[in-house]
Amino acid sequence: MNNNDIALIIYSLLNVSSIFITYKYTSYMIKKTGSFFLYCLFGILINTGIPIIGLFVLLYYSWGINEFLLIGNTLIGIILLVICEIILIISLLIKRKSLLNSWQKDNDNEKTIVK
């Protein structure tokens, strides 16, 4: 394994961890506020920002080694970024109803406590 393989593995792990972090944050905020599309947008922005920073580091590393490695890492990084965004959006859309139901249930409990 050379250094480029290690850099790509770290970048891939960064992408996967950003999906989990963003999903947890977005689902928590949707359960607390009930605003689905706003926090989905925030989640998409966070899930785009973290891997882009990692991609810049990966490309900075690739710049000094080889031009073809730079182009290959750029394509791999963009493809992984798009795949991670699609996974996040699909998982949030699948869980949308249950997230909003849990917000509604919490909201109904608060109304009965106040009365």
Short mmCIF file of N, CA and C in Angstrom, two decimals:
data_model
loop_
_atom_site.label_atom_id
_atom_site.label_comp_id
_atom_site.label_asym_id
_atom_site.label_seq_id
_atom_site.Cartn_x
_atom_site.Cartn_y
_atom_site.Cartn_z
N MET A 1 0.84 -1.18 0.00
CA MET A 1 0.00 0.00 0.00
C MET A 1 0.88 1.24 0.00
N ASN A 2 0.62 2.09 -0.94
CA ASN A 2 1.40 3.33 -0.96
C ASN A 2 0.61 4.45 -0.29
N ASN A 3 1.21 5.61 -0.25
CA ASN A 3 0.59 6.74 0.46
C ASN A 3 -0.71 7.19 -0.19
N ASN A 4 -0.82 7.06 -1.51
CA ASN A 4 -2.06 7.47 -2.17
C ASN A 4 -3.22 6.57 -1.77
N ASP A 5 -2.97 5.28 -1.62
CA ASP A 5 -4.03 4.37 -1.18
C ASP A 5 -4.51 4.73 0.22
N ILE A 6 -3.59 5.06 1.08
CA ILE A 6 -3.96 5.46 2.44
C ILE A 6 -4.77 6.75 2.43
N ALA A 7 -4.37 7.70 1.57
CA ALA A 7 -5.11 8.96 1.47
C ALA A 7 -6.53 8.73 0.95
N LEU A 8 -6.69 7.83 -0.03
CA LEU A 8 -8.03 7.53 -0.55
C LEU A 8 -8.88 6.81 0.49
N ILE A 9 -8.28 5.93 1.27
CA ILE A 9 -9.02 5.24 2.32
C ILE A 9 -9.49 6.23 3.38
N ILE A 10 -8.62 7.15 3.76
CA ILE A 10 -9.00 8.17 4.75
C ILE A 10 -10.11 9.05 4.19
N TYR A 11 -10.02 9.42 2.91
CA TYR A 11 -11.07 10.24 2.30
C TYR A 11 -12.39 9.48 2.25
N SER A 12 -12.35 8.19 1.93
CA SER A 12 -13.58 7.39 1.90
C SER A 12 -14.19 7.27 3.29
N LEU A 13 -13.36 7.06 4.30
CA LEU A 13 -13.87 7.00 5.67
C LEU A 13 -14.45 8.34 6.11
N LEU A 14 -13.86 9.43 5.65
CA LEU A 14 -14.41 10.75 5.95
C LEU A 14 -15.79 10.92 5.34
N ASN A 15 -15.96 10.44 4.10
CA ASN A 15 -17.27 10.52 3.46
C ASN A 15 -18.31 9.70 4.21
N VAL A 16 -17.96 8.48 4.57
CA VAL A 16 -18.91 7.61 5.27
C VAL A 16 -19.26 8.18 6.64
N SER A 17 -18.26 8.68 7.35
CA SER A 17 -18.54 9.25 8.67
C SER A 17 -19.37 10.53 8.56
N SER A 18 -19.18 11.29 7.49
CA SER A 18 -20.00 12.50 7.34
C SER A 18 -21.46 12.16 7.08
N ILE A 19 -21.72 11.03 6.42
CA ILE A 19 -23.12 10.60 6.23
C ILE A 19 -23.76 10.32 7.58
N PHE A 20 -23.07 9.57 8.44
CA PHE A 20 -23.64 9.23 9.75
C PHE A 20 -23.82 10.46 10.63
N ILE A 21 -22.82 11.32 10.65
CA ILE A 21 -22.91 12.54 11.47
C ILE A 21 -24.05 13.43 10.99
N THR A 22 -24.14 13.62 9.69
CA THR A 22 -25.18 14.48 9.14
C THR A 22 -26.56 13.88 9.34
N TYR A 23 -26.69 12.56 9.17
CA TYR A 23 -27.98 11.92 9.37
C TYR A 23 -28.44 12.05 10.82
N LYS A 24 -27.53 11.84 11.76
CA LYS A 24 -27.89 11.96 13.17
C LYS A 24 -28.32 13.38 13.51
N TYR A 25 -27.56 14.37 13.04
CA TYR A 25 -27.90 15.77 13.31
C TYR A 25 -29.24 16.13 12.68
N THR A 26 -29.41 15.76 11.42
CA THR A 26 -30.64 16.14 10.71
C THR A 26 -31.86 15.46 11.32
N SER A 27 -31.76 14.18 11.62
CA SER A 27 -32.91 13.50 12.21
C SER A 27 -33.24 14.04 13.60
N TYR A 28 -32.22 14.38 14.38
CA TYR A 28 -32.46 14.96 15.70
C TYR A 28 -33.18 16.30 15.59
N MET A 29 -32.73 17.15 14.68
CA MET A 29 -33.35 18.47 14.55
C MET A 29 -34.75 18.38 13.95
N ILE A 30 -34.98 17.43 13.07
CA ILE A 30 -36.33 17.26 12.53
C ILE A 30 -37.27 16.79 13.63
N LYS A 31 -36.80 15.89 14.49
CA LYS A 31 -37.63 15.43 15.61
C LYS A 31 -37.92 16.55 16.59
N LYS A 32 -37.00 17.48 16.76
CA LYS A 32 -37.19 18.57 17.72
C LYS A 32 -38.03 19.71 17.16
N THR A 33 -37.86 20.03 15.86
CA THR A 33 -38.54 21.20 15.32
C THR A 33 -39.66 20.88 14.34
N GLY A 34 -39.59 19.74 13.65
CA GLY A 34 -40.60 19.39 12.67
C GLY A 34 -40.39 20.03 11.32
N SER A 35 -39.31 20.75 11.14
CA SER A 35 -39.02 21.41 9.87
C SER A 35 -38.15 20.48 9.02
N PHE A 36 -38.80 19.73 8.15
CA PHE A 36 -38.09 18.68 7.40
C PHE A 36 -37.19 19.25 6.32
N PHE A 37 -37.72 20.07 5.44
CA PHE A 37 -36.95 20.51 4.28
C PHE A 37 -35.81 21.45 4.66
N LEU A 38 -36.01 22.27 5.68
CA LEU A 38 -34.95 23.18 6.12
C LEU A 38 -33.75 22.40 6.64
N TYR A 39 -34.00 21.42 7.49
CA TYR A 39 -32.88 20.67 8.05
C TYR A 39 -32.33 19.64 7.08
N CYS A 40 -33.11 19.23 6.10
CA CYS A 40 -32.54 18.42 5.01
C CYS A 40 -31.55 19.26 4.21
N LEU A 41 -31.89 20.52 3.98
CA LEU A 41 -30.97 21.41 3.28
C LEU A 41 -29.70 21.63 4.09
N PHE A 42 -29.85 21.84 5.40
CA PHE A 42 -28.66 21.98 6.26
C PHE A 42 -27.82 20.71 6.23
N GLY A 43 -28.48 19.56 6.27
CA GLY A 43 -27.76 18.30 6.22
C GLY A 43 -27.01 18.11 4.91
N ILE A 44 -27.64 18.50 3.82
CA ILE A 44 -26.98 18.39 2.52
C ILE A 44 -25.77 19.32 2.46
N LEU A 45 -25.91 20.52 3.01
CA LEU A 45 -24.78 21.45 3.01
C LEU A 45 -23.63 20.94 3.88
N ILE A 46 -23.95 20.39 5.04
CA ILE A 46 -22.90 19.84 5.91
C ILE A 46 -22.26 18.62 5.25
N ASN A 47 -23.08 17.76 4.66
CA ASN A 47 -22.56 16.57 4.01
C ASN A 47 -21.78 16.90 2.75
N THR A 48 -21.98 18.06 2.18
CA THR A 48 -21.17 18.49 1.05
C THR A 48 -19.89 19.17 1.52
N GLY A 49 -19.98 19.93 2.58
CA GLY A 49 -18.83 20.71 3.05
C GLY A 49 -17.70 19.87 3.61
N ILE A 50 -18.03 18.88 4.43
CA ILE A 50 -16.99 18.06 5.05
C ILE A 50 -16.18 17.30 3.99
N PRO A 51 -16.81 16.58 3.05
CA PRO A 51 -16.00 15.89 2.04
C PRO A 51 -15.27 16.82 1.08
N ILE A 52 -15.80 18.01 0.83
CA ILE A 52 -15.08 18.93 -0.06
C ILE A 52 -13.78 19.38 0.59
N ILE A 53 -13.80 19.62 1.89
CA ILE A 53 -12.55 19.97 2.58
C ILE A 53 -11.57 18.80 2.49
N GLY A 54 -12.07 17.59 2.70
CA GLY A 54 -11.21 16.41 2.55
C GLY A 54 -10.71 16.22 1.13
N LEU A 55 -11.55 16.56 0.15
CA LEU A 55 -11.14 16.45 -1.25
C LEU A 55 -10.04 17.45 -1.58
N PHE A 56 -10.13 18.66 -1.05
CA PHE A 56 -9.06 19.63 -1.28
C PHE A 56 -7.74 19.15 -0.68
N VAL A 57 -7.80 18.55 0.49
CA VAL A 57 -6.58 18.00 1.10
C VAL A 57 -6.03 16.87 0.24
N LEU A 58 -6.91 16.00 -0.24
CA LEU A 58 -6.49 14.89 -1.10
C LEU A 58 -5.88 15.41 -2.40
N LEU A 59 -6.49 16.42 -2.99
CA LEU A 59 -5.96 16.96 -4.24
C LEU A 59 -4.65 17.70 -4.02
N TYR A 60 -4.52 18.37 -2.89
CA TYR A 60 -3.26 19.03 -2.57
C TYR A 60 -2.15 17.99 -2.42
N TYR A 61 -2.48 16.87 -1.84
CA TYR A 61 -1.51 15.78 -1.71
C TYR A 61 -1.17 15.20 -3.08
N SER A 62 -2.18 15.03 -3.95
CA SER A 62 -1.97 14.43 -5.27
C SER A 62 -1.23 15.35 -6.22
N TRP A 63 -1.30 16.64 -5.99
CA TRP A 63 -0.70 17.62 -6.90
C TRP A 63 0.80 17.39 -7.06
N GLY A 64 1.48 17.07 -5.99
CA GLY A 64 2.93 16.91 -6.05
C GLY A 64 3.38 15.57 -6.58
N ILE A 65 2.49 14.60 -6.73
CA ILE A 65 2.91 13.25 -7.12
C ILE A 65 2.82 13.07 -8.64
N ASN A 66 1.61 13.26 -9.19
CA ASN A 66 1.41 12.94 -10.59
C ASN A 66 0.15 13.65 -11.07
N GLU A 67 0.16 14.09 -12.33
CA GLU A 67 -1.01 14.77 -12.88
C GLU A 67 -2.18 13.80 -13.07
N PHE A 68 -1.86 12.58 -13.48
CA PHE A 68 -2.92 11.59 -13.68
C PHE A 68 -3.55 11.18 -12.36
N LEU A 69 -2.75 11.13 -11.34
CA LEU A 69 -3.27 10.84 -10.00
C LEU A 69 -4.19 11.97 -9.53
N LEU A 70 -3.85 13.19 -9.87
CA LEU A 70 -4.69 14.34 -9.53
C LEU A 70 -6.05 14.23 -10.22
N ILE A 71 -6.04 13.92 -11.50
CA ILE A 71 -7.30 13.79 -12.24
C ILE A 71 -8.12 12.61 -11.72
N GLY A 72 -7.45 11.48 -11.47
CA GLY A 72 -8.15 10.31 -10.96
C GLY A 72 -8.75 10.54 -9.59
N ASN A 73 -7.99 11.19 -8.70
CA ASN A 73 -8.52 11.48 -7.37
C ASN A 73 -9.66 12.48 -7.42
N THR A 74 -9.60 13.42 -8.36
CA THR A 74 -10.70 14.37 -8.52
C THR A 74 -11.98 13.64 -8.92
N LEU A 75 -11.88 12.76 -9.90
CA LEU A 75 -13.06 12.01 -10.35
C LEU A 75 -13.60 11.10 -9.26
N ILE A 76 -12.71 10.39 -8.59
CA ILE A 76 -13.15 9.50 -7.50
C ILE A 76 -13.80 10.31 -6.39
N GLY A 77 -13.22 11.45 -6.05
CA GLY A 77 -13.78 12.30 -5.00
C GLY A 77 -15.15 12.83 -5.34
N ILE A 78 -15.33 13.26 -6.58
CA ILE A 78 -16.64 13.79 -7.00
C ILE A 78 -17.68 12.67 -7.03
N ILE A 79 -17.29 11.50 -7.53
CA ILE A 79 -18.23 10.38 -7.58
C ILE A 79 -18.64 9.96 -6.17
N LEU A 80 -17.68 9.87 -5.25
CA LEU A 80 -18.00 9.51 -3.86
C LEU A 80 -18.89 10.57 -3.21
N LEU A 81 -18.64 11.83 -3.51
CA LEU A 81 -19.45 12.91 -2.96
C LEU A 81 -20.89 12.81 -3.44
N VAL A 82 -21.09 12.55 -4.72
CA VAL A 82 -22.44 12.43 -5.27
C VAL A 82 -23.15 11.20 -4.68
N ILE A 83 -22.43 10.09 -4.56
CA ILE A 83 -23.03 8.88 -3.99
C ILE A 83 -23.45 9.12 -2.54
N CYS A 84 -22.61 9.80 -1.77
CA CYS A 84 -22.94 10.09 -0.37
C CYS A 84 -24.14 11.01 -0.26
N GLU A 85 -24.24 11.99 -1.14
CA GLU A 85 -25.41 12.88 -1.12
C GLU A 85 -26.68 12.11 -1.44
N ILE A 86 -26.62 11.23 -2.43
CA ILE A 86 -27.79 10.44 -2.80
C ILE A 86 -28.22 9.53 -1.66
N ILE A 87 -27.24 8.90 -0.99
CA ILE A 87 -27.56 8.03 0.14
C ILE A 87 -28.23 8.82 1.26
N LEU A 88 -27.71 10.01 1.56
CA LEU A 88 -28.29 10.83 2.62
C LEU A 88 -29.72 11.26 2.28
N ILE A 89 -29.93 11.73 1.07
CA ILE A 89 -31.25 12.21 0.67
C ILE A 89 -32.26 11.07 0.68
N ILE A 90 -31.88 9.91 0.15
CA ILE A 90 -32.81 8.78 0.12
C ILE A 90 -33.13 8.31 1.53
N SER A 91 -32.13 8.23 2.39
CA SER A 91 -32.39 7.77 3.76
C SER A 91 -33.27 8.75 4.52
N LEU A 92 -33.10 10.04 4.30
CA LEU A 92 -33.96 11.01 4.97
C LEU A 92 -35.38 10.97 4.42
N LEU A 93 -35.52 10.78 3.12
CA LEU A 93 -36.86 10.70 2.54
C LEU A 93 -37.59 9.43 2.99
N ILE A 94 -36.86 8.35 3.16
CA ILE A 94 -37.48 7.11 3.64
C ILE A 94 -37.96 7.28 5.07
N LYS A 95 -37.19 7.93 5.91
CA LYS A 95 -37.53 8.11 7.32
C LYS A 95 -38.36 9.37 7.59
N ARG A 96 -38.75 10.08 6.57
CA ARG A 96 -39.45 11.36 6.74
C ARG A 96 -40.72 11.21 7.57
N LYS A 97 -41.52 10.24 7.24
CA LYS A 97 -42.80 10.09 7.92
C LYS A 97 -42.61 9.77 9.40
N SER A 98 -41.69 8.87 9.71
CA SER A 98 -41.49 8.52 11.12
C SER A 98 -40.87 9.68 11.90
N LEU A 99 -39.99 10.45 11.27
CA LEU A 99 -39.40 11.61 11.96
C LEU A 99 -40.46 12.66 12.27
N LEU A 100 -41.31 12.93 11.29
CA LEU A 100 -42.37 13.93 11.51
C LEU A 100 -43.42 13.41 12.48
N ASN A 101 -43.69 12.10 12.47
CA ASN A 101 -44.63 11.54 13.45
C ASN A 101 -44.10 11.66 14.86
N SER A 102 -42.80 11.44 15.04
CA SER A 102 -42.24 11.57 16.39
C SER A 102 -42.27 13.03 16.84
N TRP A 103 -42.07 13.97 15.92
CA TRP A 103 -42.20 15.39 16.28
C TRP A 103 -43.64 15.70 16.66
N GLN A 104 -44.59 15.18 15.88
CA GLN A 104 -46.00 15.44 16.16
C GLN A 104 -46.40 14.86 17.51
N LYS A 105 -45.91 13.66 17.82
CA LYS A 105 -46.23 13.04 19.10
C LYS A 105 -45.66 13.86 20.26
N ASP A 106 -44.42 14.33 20.13
CA ASP A 106 -43.83 15.17 21.17
C ASP A 106 -44.57 16.49 21.29
N ASN A 107 -45.00 17.04 20.16
CA ASN A 107 -45.71 18.31 20.15
C ASN A 107 -47.08 18.15 20.81
N ASP A 108 -47.76 17.04 20.56
CA ASP A 108 -49.06 16.79 21.20
C ASP A 108 -48.90 16.61 22.70
N ASN A 109 -47.83 15.96 23.14
CA ASN A 109 -47.60 15.78 24.57
C ASN A 109 -47.35 17.11 25.27
N GLU A 110 -46.65 18.02 24.62
CA GLU A 110 -46.39 19.33 25.22
C GLU A 110 -47.68 20.14 25.35
N LYS A 111 -48.58 20.01 24.37
CA LYS A 111 -49.84 20.75 24.44
C LYS A 111 -50.71 20.23 25.58
N THR A 112 -50.70 18.95 25.81
CA THR A 112 -51.52 18.42 26.89
C THR A 112 -50.93 18.77 28.25
N ILE A 113 -49.63 18.89 28.34
CA ILE A 113 -49.00 19.25 29.61
C ILE A 113 -49.31 20.70 29.95
N VAL A 114 -49.33 21.58 28.95
CA VAL A 114 -49.58 23.00 29.19
C VAL A 114 -51.01 23.23 29.64
N LYS A 115 -51.96 22.50 29.12
CA LYS A 115 -53.36 22.68 29.47
C LYS A 115 -53.58 22.23 30.83
#
